[in-house]
Every structure is written in C-alpha cells, then in structure tokens.
Amino acid sequence: MTETKYYICYENALKQDEAELLHKYWQLDQSSENIYRHKVQDLIGILNFDKESYITKFVKGNCFISSNSQIFNCTSCQIKFNANCRTEFNSLIKRLPTVCDNCKKEEINLIALEKINILESSIQNPIFPEFSYEDLQSLNYVEKIILFVMISEMNVSENEPINFSEGELNLTGVTDIDKDILSSLFNKKAIYVIKDEDYNNLPLLIETTEYIYKNKKHLNSDNINSVNSFLSALYEPGVYFLKPTDSPSFEDFLDKLFEDINNYFITKKDIEILSDLIISILLYQSYYLVNEAKQEHKIPIDMNMKLDIVLTSLVKKYPMPVVFNILNYQAKNVAAKLYSNTAMPSYIQNKLYCKYIEESINYLNKNNKIPYQKKLPDYMTGSKFEYFSSHYILGDLISWSSLSGDEIIERWIHSDTIKKIQ
C-alpha cells in the first residue's frame, strides 16, 4: 500500500523566516491528539504577527498543501484538491468535500434542469372561463357594485385578470357576506378562484423553488432565467376578476359597469337583497359595540337569537353612534344592578343586558325621545362597499354613521342613480 504523503507547494519566493513559518504551520504530529505539532498562537513571534488571523492570511497567500492520497482527488473528475489553511485540510482528511467546485456546480445544474423540466411539464396555469358583457347582465345590483368597487381600486392598465389576496377582500366588512357574494360572482363567471390545490403538483413547485433558492450561487444564468420565466408566467393562488372578452380594456369595462350602476332599474328582489345586506352589515358592527361595552363594564351577556332581534331593531331605527350610546349606557346599568344584587342567579344575569336594551327602545319610542350619541371606536372603519355607496349613491356622505339602517335603505332606493322600480 502506498504511504500517504503530504507536500507543501510554495507559490511565491520566500525569505528564510517566512519559509520557517509556513513549515511550522503545516508540520504534522500523528502521535499527538492535535495533528499539528505547533499551535497557531505559538507561531505569532516568528514574523512579528500579533494575531492568529494574520498568520492564516499569510499562509493562504503563499502556499497550499496537497497529498498523493486518493482522498485528495475529486471523485468525479479526479482533479487534485488543495488546502490553503488548516480548516480546509481538516475537511479533506475527513473526506469532505468529495467533489470539486466545478463538478458540484455541474451536478447542481443538471439536477436543477431536470426539476425545471418536470415542473414545466406537470404544472400548468388554470384556464380562465370566458366572461362577456352578456354575462355581466346576470349580476344583480349589489354584485355589480362589489365588482366595480374592487376593480376600480386596482391598477387596471393591464388586460390580464386582476388578482386579489384574501387580505384585500374587505368588501362589506363581514367575512361571511363577502364569501357569499364572491361565491355568486364565481358561479356567474365574473371572477375565478385559484386555490393551492388547483396546482396538481404543488409539492414539486415548492421543492423546485426551494432548491433553486438554496443553490442560486451555483446555478448558471439559463437555469435561473428558466425558473424566473416560469414563475412570472404562473398565476398565484387568489381571487381573479376577469375582463369581458368583448371589452377592449378594463377601463372600458369599468366605464360600462359604472354606467349600469348609475342607471339601474331596480327590482323588488334587488331591494330585498340590498336591505338585507345593509342591515346585516350594521348588525355585525353593532356586535363590535356590544363587545366593547361588555369589556368596559365587565358584564355577562347571552349572545342569542333574542339579542339578534333586539339589535336589528336598534340599527334599523338609529345611527350607529346612537346605537353605541344605548348599548354602553345599558351595559353600565346592568353592571350597577349586578353590583347591588350579587346573589342574582347567573342564568338571569346574562339575560339582563338584552332585556334592558329592549326596554330602552320601548321607552324611547313611547316618549319620542332623541337619544344621545357616543363616538365610535377608532378601529371601526367602513368597508369598500360602505364608502362607495356613501359618496356616489347616498348624497356625498363620508360614511353611514349619520343614518339609521332604515334611512340608508330609503335614501338608497330613492337615489337619483336608481331610475325606476319595476
């Protein structure tokens, strides 16, 4: 068996003390636990280097160590490895790395190319349905407004379908209502939803992009460009609003959609849908205020159907700042009642709030009283639907806060934008 030998290759002409430093740096001692005879810190005085890092830098710039051993050969191309410092030498004698940088780069690029080819053959963009102006007429009044509001807030200079992330879809401020509207728009082909599972090989997409990112410094430009080109052409999961096939642009589509909204022949069914939507939004907002009053006054509340009915009556008759005043004032009264009667059973305690609100409504109605208002919390902001209707339909308002639910509905259906009721 050939004896393993190591040899130092000098890359520059050296003085005697410089050669002595390099020799001592690399001098091995196989009998010692530390394979090097001299510690780096013991060599500091030879050339007046005052730091170990200076010695390592000098070694790297003037020599390297190699060997006749096969472990110093690349397993692919058999090129000889060199070590410029002890850290690299330690890796070599531990059989790391096994291939040279060039072979590693070639191997990584071959794997990347294979992954890219598989990716391109297995993952294709979903096919968007066709949507025309004729299809637009199947949308009801509310759906047309929602469609207009969403598209008008985006950059519509391109003719590609417009993608919205879930966080951007604050249509009415009520998640469940938004989902119902989007579901109807999807069924009528006005939008298209791409889900993660629509890509039949999503794990491969993730695996390939992670591999490319991890090995980016080793990849050639062709492979990087191929992946970038593929990803840029791939539609991301999300909600897509579609341009009608017979429309020259989204701008033209928006103009026609806005014209439809402002010249709408509203039906009784449209009025029912609109009224239910407005009251549902206000009811949802009122529950924010109930929770605000509950936390401030620390009272138990039974969130049941009876409370739904009472709050619905409240938001129909009064603007939201008045609703908040009533809800907060009655919560305060409930807290005072419970404080004065600590022995009251819990099943009665949590029903007091609804009872007090109902009594307050009856009192105000009977005595024709005008209730006070309370400033709404700052976090209560309106939805896209509310802001659009306030400005364009209800008479240049900022929001719905100055009107009751019934007033919003009445003013809306008698707006100049509504041409006639069939």
CSV table of C-alpha atoms in Angstrom, one decimal:
chain,number,residue,atom,x,y,z
A,1,MET,CA,0.0,0.0,0.0
A,2,THR,CA,1.3,3.4,-1.0
A,3,GLU,CA,2.2,5.5,2.0
A,4,THR,CA,0.2,8.7,2.3
A,5,LYS,CA,2.4,11.7,1.8
A,6,TYR,CA,1.6,15.4,2.2
A,7,TYR,CA,3.5,18.1,0.5
A,8,ILE,CA,3.6,21.9,0.6
A,9,CYS,CA,3.6,23.8,-2.6
A,10,TYR,CA,5.1,27.3,-2.4
A,11,GLU,CA,3.5,29.9,-4.7
A,12,ASN,CA,6.0,32.8,-4.1
A,13,ALA,CA,9.7,33.3,-3.4
A,14,LEU,CA,10.1,33.3,0.4
A,15,LYS,CA,12.7,34.5,2.9
A,16,GLN,CA,14.1,32.0,5.4
A,17,ASP,CA,12.0,33.2,8.3
A,18,GLU,CA,8.9,33.1,6.1
A,19,ALA,CA,9.6,29.6,4.9
A,20,GLU,CA,10.2,28.6,8.5
A,21,LEU,CA,6.7,29.9,9.5
A,22,LEU,CA,5.0,28.0,6.7
A,23,HIS,CA,6.9,24.8,7.6
A,24,LYS,CA,5.9,25.0,11.2
A,25,TYR,CA,2.3,25.9,10.4
A,26,TRP,CA,1.9,22.7,8.4
A,27,GLN,CA,4.2,20.4,10.4
A,28,LEU,CA,2.2,17.3,11.4
A,29,ASP,CA,2.4,15.2,14.5
A,30,GLN,CA,0.4,12.0,14.0
A,31,SER,CA,1.3,10.8,17.5
A,32,SER,CA,-0.5,13.7,19.1
A,33,GLU,CA,-4.2,14.3,19.6
A,34,ASN,CA,-3.7,17.6,17.9
A,35,ILE,CA,-2.4,16.5,14.4
A,36,TYR,CA,-0.4,19.7,14.1
A,37,ARG,CA,2.9,19.9,16.0
A,38,HIS,CA,2.6,23.7,16.6
A,39,LYS,CA,-0.4,25.7,17.7
A,40,VAL,CA,-1.0,28.8,15.6
A,41,GLN,CA,-0.7,31.0,18.7
A,42,ASP,CA,2.8,29.6,19.2
A,43,LEU,CA,3.9,31.0,15.8
A,44,ILE,CA,3.0,34.6,16.5
A,45,GLY,CA,6.5,35.8,17.2
A,46,ILE,CA,8.2,34.4,14.1
A,47,LEU,CA,7.3,37.3,11.7
A,48,ASN,CA,6.1,39.7,14.3
A,49,PHE,CA,2.4,38.8,13.6
A,50,ASP,CA,0.4,39.8,16.6
A,51,LYS,CA,-2.8,37.9,15.7
A,52,GLU,CA,-3.5,34.4,14.6
A,53,SER,CA,-5.7,35.6,11.7
A,54,TYR,CA,-2.7,37.4,10.2
A,55,ILE,CA,-0.7,34.2,10.2
A,56,THR,CA,-3.6,32.3,8.5
A,57,LYS,CA,-3.9,35.1,5.9
A,58,PHE,CA,-0.1,34.9,5.2
A,59,VAL,CA,-0.3,31.1,4.8
A,60,LYS,CA,-3.2,31.3,2.3
A,61,GLY,CA,-1.4,33.9,0.2
A,62,ASN,CA,1.8,32.0,-0.2
A,63,CYS,CA,1.2,28.2,-0.2
A,64,PHE,CA,-1.1,25.3,-0.2
A,65,ILE,CA,-0.9,21.7,1.0
A,66,SER,CA,-1.8,18.6,-1.1
A,67,SER,CA,-1.2,14.9,-1.0
A,68,ASN,CA,-0.7,11.7,-3.0
A,69,SER,CA,-3.8,10.2,-1.3
A,70,GLN,CA,-6.9,9.5,-3.3
A,71,ILE,CA,-9.0,11.3,-0.8
A,72,PHE,CA,-7.4,14.5,-2.2
A,73,ASN,CA,-9.0,13.7,-5.6
A,74,CYS,CA,-12.4,14.7,-6.8
A,75,THR,CA,-14.5,11.5,-7.1
A,76,SER,CA,-15.9,12.8,-10.4
A,77,CYS,CA,-13.1,14.3,-12.4
A,78,GLN,CA,-10.1,13.2,-10.3
A,79,ILE,CA,-8.7,16.7,-10.1
A,80,LYS,CA,-6.4,17.2,-7.0
A,81,PHE,CA,-7.8,19.1,-4.1
A,82,ASN,CA,-5.6,21.7,-2.4
A,83,ALA,CA,-5.9,23.1,1.2
A,84,ASN,CA,-4.9,26.7,1.8
A,85,CYS,CA,-5.4,26.6,5.6
A,86,ARG,CA,-5.8,24.1,8.4
A,87,THR,CA,-9.6,24.2,8.3
A,88,GLU,CA,-9.6,23.1,4.6
A,89,PHE,CA,-7.0,20.5,5.3
A,90,ASN,CA,-9.1,19.1,8.2
A,91,SER,CA,-12.1,18.8,5.9
A,92,LEU,CA,-10.0,16.9,3.3
A,93,ILE,CA,-8.7,14.3,5.6
A,94,LYS,CA,-12.3,13.7,6.8
A,95,ARG,CA,-13.3,13.1,3.2
A,96,LEU,CA,-15.0,16.5,2.8
A,97,PRO,CA,-15.7,17.5,0.1
A,98,THR,CA,-15.8,14.5,-2.3
A,99,VAL,CA,-16.2,16.5,-5.5
A,100,CYS,CA,-14.6,19.7,-6.7
A,101,ASP,CA,-16.5,23.0,-7.1
A,102,ASN,CA,-16.8,22.7,-10.8
A,103,CYS,CA,-18.2,19.2,-10.6
A,104,LYS,CA,-20.5,20.2,-7.8
A,105,LYS,CA,-21.8,23.1,-9.9
A,106,GLU,CA,-22.3,20.9,-12.9
A,107,GLU,CA,-24.2,18.3,-10.8
A,108,ILE,CA,-26.4,21.0,-9.2
A,109,ASN,CA,-27.2,22.5,-12.6
A,110,LEU,CA,-28.1,19.1,-14.0
A,111,ILE,CA,-30.5,18.4,-11.1
A,112,ALA,CA,-32.0,21.9,-11.4
A,113,LEU,CA,-32.6,21.4,-15.1
A,114,GLU,CA,-34.3,18.1,-14.5
A,115,LYS,CA,-36.5,19.6,-11.8
A,116,ILE,CA,-37.4,22.6,-14.1
A,117,ASN,CA,-38.3,20.3,-17.0
A,118,ILE,CA,-40.5,18.1,-14.7
A,119,LEU,CA,-42.1,21.3,-13.3
A,120,GLU,CA,-42.9,22.8,-16.6
A,121,SER,CA,-44.5,19.5,-17.9
A,122,SER,CA,-46.6,18.9,-14.7
A,123,ILE,CA,-47.8,22.3,-13.7
A,124,GLN,CA,-49.8,24.5,-16.0
A,125,ASN,CA,-51.9,27.6,-15.4
A,126,PRO,CA,-55.6,27.1,-14.9
A,127,ILE,CA,-57.7,28.0,-17.8
A,128,PHE,CA,-59.9,31.1,-17.0
A,129,PRO,CA,-63.5,31.0,-18.1
A,130,GLU,CA,-64.8,33.4,-20.7
A,131,PHE,CA,-66.8,36.3,-19.4
A,132,SER,CA,-68.7,38.7,-21.6
A,133,TYR,CA,-70.9,41.8,-21.3
A,134,GLU,CA,-73.9,39.5,-21.7
A,135,ASP,CA,-72.7,37.6,-18.7
A,136,LEU,CA,-72.4,40.9,-16.8
A,137,GLN,CA,-76.2,41.3,-17.1
A,138,SER,CA,-76.7,38.2,-14.9
A,139,LEU,CA,-75.3,40.1,-12.0
A,140,ASN,CA,-77.7,41.7,-9.5
A,141,TYR,CA,-77.3,45.3,-8.3
A,142,VAL,CA,-75.2,44.5,-5.3
A,143,GLU,CA,-72.9,42.3,-7.2
A,144,LYS,CA,-72.3,44.9,-9.8
A,145,ILE,CA,-71.3,47.4,-7.1
A,146,ILE,CA,-69.0,45.0,-5.4
A,147,LEU,CA,-67.4,44.2,-8.8
A,148,PHE,CA,-66.9,47.9,-9.6
A,149,VAL,CA,-65.5,48.8,-6.2
A,150,MET,CA,-62.9,46.0,-6.2
A,151,ILE,CA,-61.6,46.6,-9.8
A,152,SER,CA,-61.6,50.4,-9.5
A,153,GLU,CA,-59.2,50.2,-6.5
A,154,MET,CA,-56.5,48.3,-8.5
A,155,ASN,CA,-54.2,49.1,-11.3
A,156,VAL,CA,-56.2,48.2,-14.4
A,157,SER,CA,-53.7,49.3,-17.0
A,158,GLU,CA,-53.1,45.6,-18.0
A,159,ASN,CA,-55.6,43.4,-19.6
A,160,GLU,CA,-54.6,40.3,-17.6
A,161,PRO,CA,-57.0,39.1,-14.9
A,162,ILE,CA,-56.6,41.1,-11.7
A,163,ASN,CA,-55.5,39.1,-8.6
A,164,PHE,CA,-56.7,39.9,-5.1
A,165,SER,CA,-55.2,38.3,-2.0
A,166,GLU,CA,-57.6,37.3,0.9
A,167,GLY,CA,-56.5,40.3,3.0
A,168,GLU,CA,-57.6,42.8,0.3
A,169,LEU,CA,-61.1,41.4,0.0
A,170,ASN,CA,-62.7,43.6,2.7
A,171,LEU,CA,-65.9,44.1,0.6
A,172,THR,CA,-68.6,44.6,3.1
A,173,GLY,CA,-66.7,44.2,6.4
A,174,VAL,CA,-68.4,40.9,7.1
A,175,THR,CA,-66.4,37.8,6.1
A,176,ASP,CA,-69.4,35.5,5.7
A,177,ILE,CA,-71.3,38.0,3.5
A,178,ASP,CA,-68.1,38.6,1.4
A,179,LYS,CA,-67.8,34.8,0.9
A,180,ASP,CA,-71.5,34.5,-0.3
A,181,ILE,CA,-71.1,37.4,-2.7
A,182,LEU,CA,-67.8,36.0,-4.1
A,183,SER,CA,-69.4,32.6,-4.4
A,184,SER,CA,-72.2,34.1,-6.5
A,185,LEU,CA,-69.8,36.1,-8.7
A,186,PHE,CA,-67.8,32.9,-9.2
A,187,ASN,CA,-70.9,30.9,-10.3
A,188,LYS,CA,-71.7,33.8,-12.7
A,189,LYS,CA,-68.1,33.7,-14.2
A,190,ALA,CA,-67.3,37.2,-13.2
A,191,ILE,CA,-64.4,36.0,-11.0
A,192,TYR,CA,-62.2,33.0,-10.9
A,193,VAL,CA,-60.6,31.5,-7.8
A,194,ILE,CA,-57.3,29.7,-7.9
A,195,LYS,CA,-56.6,27.6,-4.8
A,196,ASP,CA,-53.3,26.0,-3.8
A,197,GLU,CA,-54.7,22.6,-4.6
A,198,ASP,CA,-55.6,23.6,-8.1
A,199,TYR,CA,-51.9,23.1,-9.0
A,200,ASN,CA,-51.7,19.3,-9.3
A,201,ASN,CA,-48.1,19.1,-8.1
A,202,LEU,CA,-47.8,21.9,-5.6
A,203,PRO,CA,-45.1,20.0,-3.5
A,204,LEU,CA,-42.9,19.8,-6.7
A,205,LEU,CA,-43.3,23.6,-7.2
A,206,ILE,CA,-42.3,24.3,-3.6
A,207,GLU,CA,-39.4,21.8,-3.7
A,208,THR,CA,-38.0,23.1,-7.0
A,209,THR,CA,-38.2,26.8,-6.0
A,210,GLU,CA,-36.5,26.0,-2.6
A,211,TYR,CA,-33.8,24.0,-4.5
A,212,ILE,CA,-33.2,26.9,-6.8
A,213,TYR,CA,-33.0,29.4,-4.0
A,214,LYS,CA,-30.7,27.3,-1.9
A,215,ASN,CA,-28.2,26.7,-4.8
A,216,LYS,CA,-28.6,30.0,-6.5
A,217,LYS,CA,-24.9,30.9,-6.4
A,218,HIS,CA,-24.0,27.6,-8.2
A,219,LEU,CA,-26.6,27.9,-11.0
A,220,ASN,CA,-25.9,29.1,-14.5
A,221,SER,CA,-28.0,32.0,-15.8
A,222,ASP,CA,-30.0,29.8,-18.2
A,223,ASN,CA,-31.5,27.8,-15.4
A,224,ILE,CA,-32.2,30.8,-13.2
A,225,ASN,CA,-33.9,32.6,-16.2
A,226,SER,CA,-35.9,29.5,-16.9
A,227,VAL,CA,-37.3,29.3,-13.4
A,228,ASN,CA,-37.9,33.1,-13.2
A,229,SER,CA,-39.7,33.0,-16.5
A,230,PHE,CA,-41.9,30.0,-15.4
A,231,LEU,CA,-42.8,31.6,-12.1
A,232,SER,CA,-43.5,35.0,-13.6
A,233,ALA,CA,-46.0,33.4,-16.0
A,234,LEU,CA,-47.6,31.3,-13.3
A,235,TYR,CA,-50.8,32.7,-11.8
A,236,GLU,CA,-50.6,32.8,-8.0
A,237,PRO,CA,-53.5,31.4,-5.9
A,238,GLY,CA,-56.1,34.1,-5.2
A,239,VAL,CA,-59.3,35.7,-6.5
A,240,TYR,CA,-59.1,36.9,-10.1
A,241,PHE,CA,-61.5,39.4,-11.6
A,242,LEU,CA,-61.9,38.8,-15.3
A,243,LYS,CA,-62.1,41.3,-18.2
A,244,PRO,CA,-65.0,40.6,-20.6
A,245,THR,CA,-63.8,39.0,-23.8
A,246,ASP,CA,-65.7,41.6,-25.8
A,247,SER,CA,-64.2,44.6,-23.9
A,248,PRO,CA,-61.1,46.3,-25.2
A,249,SER,CA,-59.8,47.1,-21.7
A,250,PHE,CA,-60.6,47.1,-18.0
A,251,GLU,CA,-61.0,50.8,-18.2
A,252,ASP,CA,-63.8,50.4,-20.8
A,253,PHE,CA,-65.3,47.6,-18.6
A,254,LEU,CA,-65.3,49.9,-15.6
A,255,ASP,CA,-67.0,52.7,-17.5
A,256,LYS,CA,-69.8,50.4,-18.6
A,257,LEU,CA,-70.1,48.9,-15.2
A,258,PHE,CA,-70.4,52.3,-13.5
A,259,GLU,CA,-72.9,53.4,-16.1
A,260,ASP,CA,-75.0,50.3,-15.3
A,261,ILE,CA,-74.9,51.1,-11.6
A,262,ASN,CA,-75.9,54.7,-12.1
A,263,ASN,CA,-78.8,53.8,-14.4
A,264,TYR,CA,-80.1,50.7,-12.7
A,265,PHE,CA,-83.6,49.5,-13.0
A,266,ILE,CA,-84.0,48.1,-9.5
A,267,THR,CA,-86.4,45.2,-8.8
A,268,LYS,CA,-88.2,44.2,-5.7
A,269,LYS,CA,-85.8,41.3,-5.4
A,270,ASP,CA,-82.9,43.8,-5.6
A,271,ILE,CA,-84.4,45.8,-2.8
A,272,GLU,CA,-84.7,42.8,-0.6
A,273,ILE,CA,-81.1,41.8,-1.3
A,274,LEU,CA,-79.9,45.3,-0.7
A,275,SER,CA,-82.0,45.8,2.5
A,276,ASP,CA,-80.9,42.5,4.0
A,277,LEU,CA,-77.2,43.3,3.2
A,278,ILE,CA,-77.3,46.8,4.8
A,279,ILE,CA,-79.0,45.6,8.0
A,280,SER,CA,-76.6,42.5,8.2
A,281,ILE,CA,-73.6,44.8,8.0
A,282,LEU,CA,-75.0,47.2,10.6
A,283,LEU,CA,-75.9,44.2,12.9
A,284,TYR,CA,-72.4,42.9,12.6
A,285,GLN,CA,-71.0,46.3,13.5
A,286,SER,CA,-73.3,46.5,16.5
A,287,TYR,CA,-71.8,43.3,17.9
A,288,TYR,CA,-68.4,45.0,17.9
A,289,LEU,CA,-70.0,47.7,20.1
A,290,VAL,CA,-71.7,45.1,22.3
A,291,ASN,CA,-68.3,43.5,23.0
A,292,GLU,CA,-66.8,47.0,23.6
A,293,ALA,CA,-69.5,47.7,26.3
A,294,LYS,CA,-69.1,44.2,27.7
A,295,GLN,CA,-65.4,44.6,28.3
A,296,GLU,CA,-65.6,48.1,29.7
A,297,HIS,CA,-68.3,47.3,32.2
A,298,LYS,CA,-67.4,43.6,32.8
A,299,ILE,CA,-71.0,42.2,32.4
A,300,PRO,CA,-72.2,38.7,31.3
A,301,ILE,CA,-74.1,38.7,28.0
A,302,ASP,CA,-76.1,35.8,26.5
A,303,MET,CA,-75.4,36.1,22.7
A,304,ASN,CA,-78.6,34.5,21.5
A,305,MET,CA,-81.3,35.0,18.8
A,306,LYS,CA,-83.2,37.4,21.1
A,307,LEU,CA,-80.3,39.7,21.2
A,308,ASP,CA,-80.0,39.5,17.4
A,309,ILE,CA,-83.6,40.6,17.1
A,310,VAL,CA,-83.2,43.5,19.6
A,311,LEU,CA,-80.0,44.7,17.9
A,312,THR,CA,-81.6,44.5,14.5
A,313,SER,CA,-84.5,46.7,15.7
A,314,LEU,CA,-81.9,49.1,17.1
A,315,VAL,CA,-79.7,49.5,14.0
A,316,LYS,CA,-82.8,49.9,11.8
A,317,LYS,CA,-84.1,52.9,13.8
A,318,TYR,CA,-80.9,54.7,14.9
A,319,PRO,CA,-77.5,55.7,13.5
A,320,MET,CA,-74.5,53.8,14.8
A,321,PRO,CA,-73.2,56.4,17.3
A,322,VAL,CA,-76.7,56.4,18.9
A,323,VAL,CA,-76.7,52.6,19.0
A,324,PHE,CA,-73.3,52.7,20.7
A,325,ASN,CA,-74.6,55.2,23.4
A,326,ILE,CA,-77.6,53.0,24.1
A,327,LEU,CA,-75.5,49.8,24.3
A,328,ASN,CA,-72.9,51.3,26.5
A,329,TYR,CA,-75.4,53.1,28.8
A,330,GLN,CA,-77.4,49.9,29.3
A,331,ALA,CA,-74.3,47.9,30.0
A,332,LYS,CA,-73.5,50.4,32.7
A,333,ASN,CA,-77.0,50.0,34.2
A,334,VAL,CA,-76.6,46.2,34.1
A,335,ALA,CA,-73.2,46.4,35.9
A,336,ALA,CA,-74.8,48.6,38.6
A,337,LYS,CA,-77.7,46.2,39.0
A,338,LEU,CA,-75.4,43.2,39.4
A,339,TYR,CA,-73.2,45.1,41.9
A,340,SER,CA,-76.2,45.8,44.1
A,341,ASN,CA,-77.5,42.3,43.9
A,342,THR,CA,-74.6,39.8,43.9
A,343,ALA,CA,-76.9,36.9,44.8
A,344,MET,CA,-78.7,37.1,41.5
A,345,PRO,CA,-78.6,33.7,39.7
A,346,SER,CA,-76.2,33.5,36.7
A,347,TYR,CA,-78.9,32.4,34.2
A,348,ILE,CA,-80.7,35.7,35.0
A,349,GLN,CA,-77.6,37.8,35.0
A,350,ASN,CA,-76.6,37.1,31.4
A,351,LYS,CA,-80.1,37.9,30.1
A,352,LEU,CA,-80.4,41.4,31.8
A,353,TYR,CA,-78.5,43.2,29.0
A,354,CYS,CA,-80.8,42.2,26.2
A,355,LYS,CA,-83.8,43.0,28.5
A,356,TYR,CA,-82.5,46.5,29.3
A,357,ILE,CA,-81.9,47.3,25.6
A,358,GLU,CA,-85.4,46.2,24.7
A,359,GLU,CA,-86.9,48.3,27.5
A,360,SER,CA,-84.8,51.3,26.4
A,361,ILE,CA,-86.1,51.0,22.8
A,362,ASN,CA,-89.7,50.8,24.0
A,363,TYR,CA,-89.2,53.9,26.3
A,364,LEU,CA,-87.6,56.0,23.5
A,365,ASN,CA,-90.4,55.0,21.1
A,366,LYS,CA,-93.2,55.7,23.6
A,367,ASN,CA,-91.9,59.1,24.7
A,368,ASN,CA,-90.5,60.1,21.3
A,369,LYS,CA,-87.1,60.8,22.9
A,370,ILE,CA,-84.0,61.7,20.9
A,371,PRO,CA,-81.1,59.6,22.3
A,372,TYR,CA,-77.6,60.9,22.8
A,373,GLN,CA,-74.6,59.8,20.6
A,374,LYS,CA,-71.3,58.2,21.6
A,375,LYS,CA,-68.2,58.4,19.5
A,376,LEU,CA,-67.5,55.1,17.8
A,377,PRO,CA,-64.2,53.3,18.5
A,378,ASP,CA,-61.3,54.3,16.1
A,379,TYR,CA,-60.9,50.7,14.9
A,380,MET,CA,-64.4,50.7,13.4
A,381,THR,CA,-63.8,51.7,9.9
A,382,GLY,CA,-66.1,51.3,7.0
A,383,SER,CA,-65.9,48.8,4.2
A,384,LYS,CA,-65.3,49.5,0.5
A,385,PHE,CA,-69.0,48.9,-0.1
A,386,GLU,CA,-70.0,51.5,2.5
A,387,TYR,CA,-67.6,54.2,1.3
A,388,PHE,CA,-68.6,53.8,-2.3
A,389,SER,CA,-72.4,53.9,-1.6
A,390,SER,CA,-72.0,56.9,0.8
A,391,HIS,CA,-70.2,59.0,-1.7
A,392,TYR,CA,-71.8,58.0,-5.0
A,393,ILE,CA,-75.4,57.0,-4.0
A,394,LEU,CA,-76.4,58.4,-0.6
A,395,GLY,CA,-75.6,62.0,-1.3
A,396,ASP,CA,-71.8,62.6,-0.9
A,397,LEU,CA,-71.6,61.3,2.7
A,398,ILE,CA,-68.4,60.1,4.2
A,399,SER,CA,-69.9,57.0,5.8
A,400,TRP,CA,-73.2,55.5,7.0
A,401,SER,CA,-72.7,56.8,10.6
A,402,SER,CA,-75.1,59.7,10.3
A,403,LEU,CA,-78.0,57.5,9.1
A,404,SER,CA,-80.1,54.7,10.6
A,405,GLY,CA,-80.5,51.4,8.7
A,406,ASP,CA,-84.0,52.3,7.5
A,407,GLU,CA,-82.7,55.8,6.4
A,408,ILE,CA,-79.9,54.3,4.4
A,409,ILE,CA,-82.3,51.9,2.6
A,410,GLU,CA,-84.9,54.6,2.0
A,411,ARG,CA,-82.3,57.2,0.7
A,412,TRP,CA,-80.7,54.5,-1.4
A,413,ILE,CA,-83.7,53.2,-3.3
A,414,HIS,CA,-84.9,56.8,-4.0
A,415,SER,CA,-81.4,57.9,-5.1
A,416,ASP,CA,-81.0,59.6,-8.5
A,417,THR,CA,-78.9,56.6,-9.5
A,418,ILE,CA,-82.0,54.4,-9.4
A,419,LYS,CA,-84.0,55.1,-12.5
A,420,LYS,CA,-87.2,53.3,-11.6
A,421,ILE,CA,-88.7,50.4,-9.6
A,422,GLN,CA,-90.2,47.5,-11.6
